[in-house]
Tab-separated table of C-alpha atoms in Angstrom:
chain	number	residue	atom	x	y	z
A	1	MET	CA	17.905	3.372	3.794
A	2	MET	CA	17.756	6.703	5.613
A	3	LYS	CA	15.132	7.900	3.119
A	4	THR	CA	13.021	4.809	3.840
A	5	VAL	CA	13.237	5.329	7.629
A	6	LEU	CA	12.323	9.004	7.156
A	7	ALA	CA	9.418	8.074	4.866
A	8	VAL	CA	8.117	5.507	7.378
A	9	SER	CA	8.347	8.080	10.181
A	10	LEU	CA	6.513	10.731	8.158
A	11	VAL	CA	3.803	8.370	7.010
A	12	VAL	CA	3.233	6.949	10.522
A	13	THR	CA	2.873	10.485	11.855
A	14	PHE	CA	0.572	11.451	8.960
A	15	SER	CA	-1.567	8.348	9.450
A	16	THR	CA	-1.826	8.804	13.202
A	17	LEU	CA	-3.114	12.335	12.765
A	18	LEU	CA	-5.674	11.425	10.104
A	19	ALA	CA	-7.006	8.085	11.305
A	20	ALA	CA	-9.066	7.766	14.454
A	21	GLN	CA	-11.904	5.396	13.531
A	22	ALA	CA	-12.215	1.644	14.123
A	23	PRO	CA	-10.890	-0.641	11.377
A	24	ARG	CA	-13.229	-1.938	8.704
A	25	GLU	CA	-11.089	-4.963	7.804
A	26	ALA	CA	-11.040	-8.404	9.419
A	27	GLN	CA	-7.229	-8.479	9.869
A	28	PRO	CA	-6.093	-8.800	13.497
A	29	VAL	CA	-4.969	-5.446	14.861
A	30	SER	CA	-3.508	-3.892	17.983
A	31	PRO	CA	-4.324	-0.516	19.492
A	32	ALA	CA	-2.234	2.324	18.086
A	33	PRO	CA	0.554	3.494	20.376
A	34	PRO	CA	-0.741	6.070	22.861
A	35	ALA	CA	0.064	9.758	22.522
A	36	GLY	CA	3.481	10.564	23.946
A	37	SER	CA	4.801	6.986	23.547
A	38	ALA	CA	7.998	5.987	21.768
A	39	GLY	CA	5.954	4.743	18.800
A	40	ILE	CA	6.844	1.843	16.507
A	41	PHE	CA	10.214	1.175	14.895
A	42	LYS	CA	11.244	-1.628	12.557
A	43	PRO	CA	14.587	-1.514	10.770
A	44	SER	CA	14.630	-1.692	6.983
A	45	ALA	CA	16.842	-4.792	7.028
A	46	GLU	CA	14.283	-6.669	9.146
A	47	LEU	CA	11.345	-5.689	6.931
A	48	LEU	CA	13.146	-6.595	3.705
A	49	ALA	CA	14.407	-9.897	5.181
A	50	VAL	CA	10.789	-10.881	5.911
A	51	LEU	CA	9.846	-10.151	2.285
A	52	LYS	CA	12.775	-12.153	0.907
A	53	ALA	CA	11.997	-15.146	3.135
A	54	MET	CA	8.322	-15.344	2.097
A	55	PRO	CA	7.296	-17.673	-0.708
A	56	VAL	CA	5.710	-15.706	-3.545
A	57	PRO	CA	2.027	-16.665	-3.903
A	58	ALA	CA	0.183	-16.867	-7.227
A	59	SER	CA	-0.908	-13.236	-6.789
A	60	GLY	CA	2.763	-12.216	-6.977
A	61	MET	CA	2.449	-9.980	-3.895
A	62	THR	CA	4.025	-10.314	-0.441
A	63	ALA	CA	3.857	-7.917	2.500
A	64	SER	CA	5.969	-7.328	5.592
A	65	PRO	CA	3.921	-5.637	8.349
A	66	VAL	CA	5.290	-2.516	10.015
A	67	ALA	CA	2.195	-1.782	12.126
A	68	LEU	CA	-1.362	-3.126	12.008
A	69	THR	CA	-3.417	-1.030	14.408
A	70	ASP	CA	-6.984	0.060	14.974
A	71	GLN	CA	-6.160	3.365	13.221
A	72	TYR	CA	-3.856	2.390	10.352
A	73	ARG	CA	-2.119	-0.506	8.589
A	74	ILE	CA	1.438	-0.051	7.390
A	75	ASN	CA	3.255	-2.646	5.272
A	76	ILE	CA	6.251	-2.940	3.013
A	77	VAL	CA	4.769	-4.554	-0.116
A	78	ARG	CA	6.640	-6.352	-2.879
A	79	ARG	CA	5.028	-7.211	-6.200
A	80	VAL	CA	6.762	-9.414	-8.748
A	81	LYS	CA	4.106	-8.981	-11.448
A	82	GLY	CA	1.186	-6.746	-12.319
A	83	ALA	CA	-2.124	-7.354	-10.582
A	84	GLY	CA	-5.811	-6.781	-11.210
A	85	ALA	CA	-7.518	-3.475	-10.454
A	86	ILE	CA	-8.941	-3.004	-6.967
A	87	ALA	CA	-10.561	-0.369	-4.726
A	88	HIS	CA	-10.712	-0.384	-0.930
A	89	PRO	CA	-13.956	0.861	0.642
A	90	GLY	CA	-13.291	2.766	3.853
A	91	ASN	CA	-9.518	3.094	3.421
A	92	THR	CA	-7.284	5.736	1.894
A	93	GLU	CA	-3.806	4.537	0.903
A	94	VAL	CA	-0.399	6.131	0.527
A	95	HIS	CA	2.246	4.276	-1.528
A	96	TYR	CA	5.900	5.366	-1.329
A	97	ILE	CA	7.935	3.579	-4.018
A	98	ILE	CA	11.164	2.168	-2.541
A	99	GLU	CA	12.541	0.191	-5.500
A	100	GLY	CA	11.498	-0.914	-8.962
A	101	THR	CA	9.491	0.795	-11.690
A	102	GLY	CA	6.189	0.148	-13.355
A	103	THR	CA	2.878	1.455	-14.617
A	104	LEU	CA	0.184	2.417	-12.114
A	105	VAL	CA	-3.353	3.316	-13.170
A	106	THR	CA	-5.623	5.203	-10.730
A	107	GLY	CA	-9.176	6.533	-10.846
A	108	GLY	CA	-11.652	5.616	-13.555
A	109	THR	CA	-13.918	2.568	-13.404
A	110	ILE	CA	-13.011	-1.042	-12.660
A	111	LEU	CA	-13.933	-3.415	-15.477
A	112	ARG	CA	-14.359	-6.928	-14.112
A	113	ALA	CA	-12.933	-9.648	-16.299
A	114	THR	CA	-15.414	-11.943	-18.008
A	115	ASN	CA	-12.784	-14.672	-18.345
A	116	ALA	CA	-11.841	-16.278	-15.009
A	117	ALA	CA	-8.143	-16.222	-15.951
A	118	ALA	CA	-8.128	-12.506	-16.843
A	119	LEU	CA	-7.506	-9.637	-14.419
A	120	ALA	CA	-9.807	-6.726	-13.653
A	121	GLU	CA	-8.751	-3.548	-15.480
A	122	ILE	CA	-9.475	0.184	-15.248
A	123	LYS	CA	-11.311	2.197	-17.894
A	124	ASP	CA	-10.695	5.964	-18.142
A	125	GLY	CA	-8.108	6.042	-15.354
A	126	VAL	CA	-4.911	8.100	-15.151
A	127	THR	CA	-1.792	6.134	-16.168
A	128	ARG	CA	1.562	7.030	-14.625
A	129	ARG	CA	5.061	5.593	-14.514
A	130	VAL	CA	6.205	5.114	-10.914
A	131	ALA	CA	9.810	4.931	-9.726
A	132	PRO	CA	11.733	5.078	-6.427
A	133	GLY	CA	10.880	8.172	-4.393
A	134	ASP	CA	7.424	8.639	-5.950
A	135	VAL	CA	4.422	9.007	-3.635
A	136	VAL	CA	0.877	8.059	-4.622
A	137	VAL	CA	-2.228	8.869	-2.542
A	138	VAL	CA	-5.222	6.681	-3.406
A	139	PRO	CA	-8.451	8.079	-1.892
A	140	GLU	CA	-11.067	5.836	-0.318
A	141	ASN	CA	-12.822	3.547	-2.819
A	142	SER	CA	-10.666	4.771	-5.734
A	143	PRO	CA	-9.604	2.151	-8.279
A	144	HIS	CA	-5.887	1.483	-8.553
A	145	TRP	CA	-3.926	-1.032	-10.589
A	146	TYR	CA	-0.272	-1.956	-10.866
A	147	LYS	CA	-0.739	-2.820	-14.525
A	148	ASP	CA	2.821	-3.568	-15.642
A	149	LEU	CA	6.113	-3.893	-13.800
A	150	ASP	CA	9.554	-3.601	-15.399
A	151	ALA	CA	10.937	-5.716	-12.552
A	152	PRO	CA	9.727	-6.427	-9.001
A	153	ILE	CA	8.522	-3.277	-7.234
A	154	THR	CA	8.678	-2.604	-3.491
A	155	TYR	CA	6.703	0.144	-1.768
A	156	LEU	CA	5.665	1.378	1.632
A	157	GLU	CA	1.875	1.085	1.874
A	158	VAL	CA	-0.037	3.018	4.502
A	159	ARG	CA	-3.765	2.395	4.766
A	160	PHE	CA	-5.750	4.556	7.120
A	161	VAL	CA	-9.419	4.438	7.875
A	162	ALA	CA	-11.428	7.159	6.154
A	163	PRO	CA	-13.594	9.255	8.465
A	164	ALA	CA	-17.148	7.972	8.880
A	165	LYS	CA	-19.684	9.801	6.737
């Protein structure tokens, strides 16, 4: 638990320093805490209790918000199954794996499924096994895909707005 609190603290600090643009997503947000403030704190037990209490949707993914601000979005995410490939325009992500293991594919090109029941995949990406303690940085608009999970996986997700070009 101490590692998770430390990871959240480091990632919030990292995100605050790197993200200063307006959000590009439609999710409701609050202003980031002002410089010199006490910041944001949510205990691990509270975040994990929210995840456990949520019904699992068809996507197999639930999220417990830590902070949704005009500079960054931080969630604890739980996936119970693999998902289709995706890329987020305008947002860089950091994933810190808390529990569970699986296969993550990053980079390459997203191949959209031709069958409505099939998931989007990645061609020519880099495939890695992820486990607790691993950190993944996914640059803006880079494909990423939790292809296979050995069991449910939980990770800290930090999304910060990429600088305007």
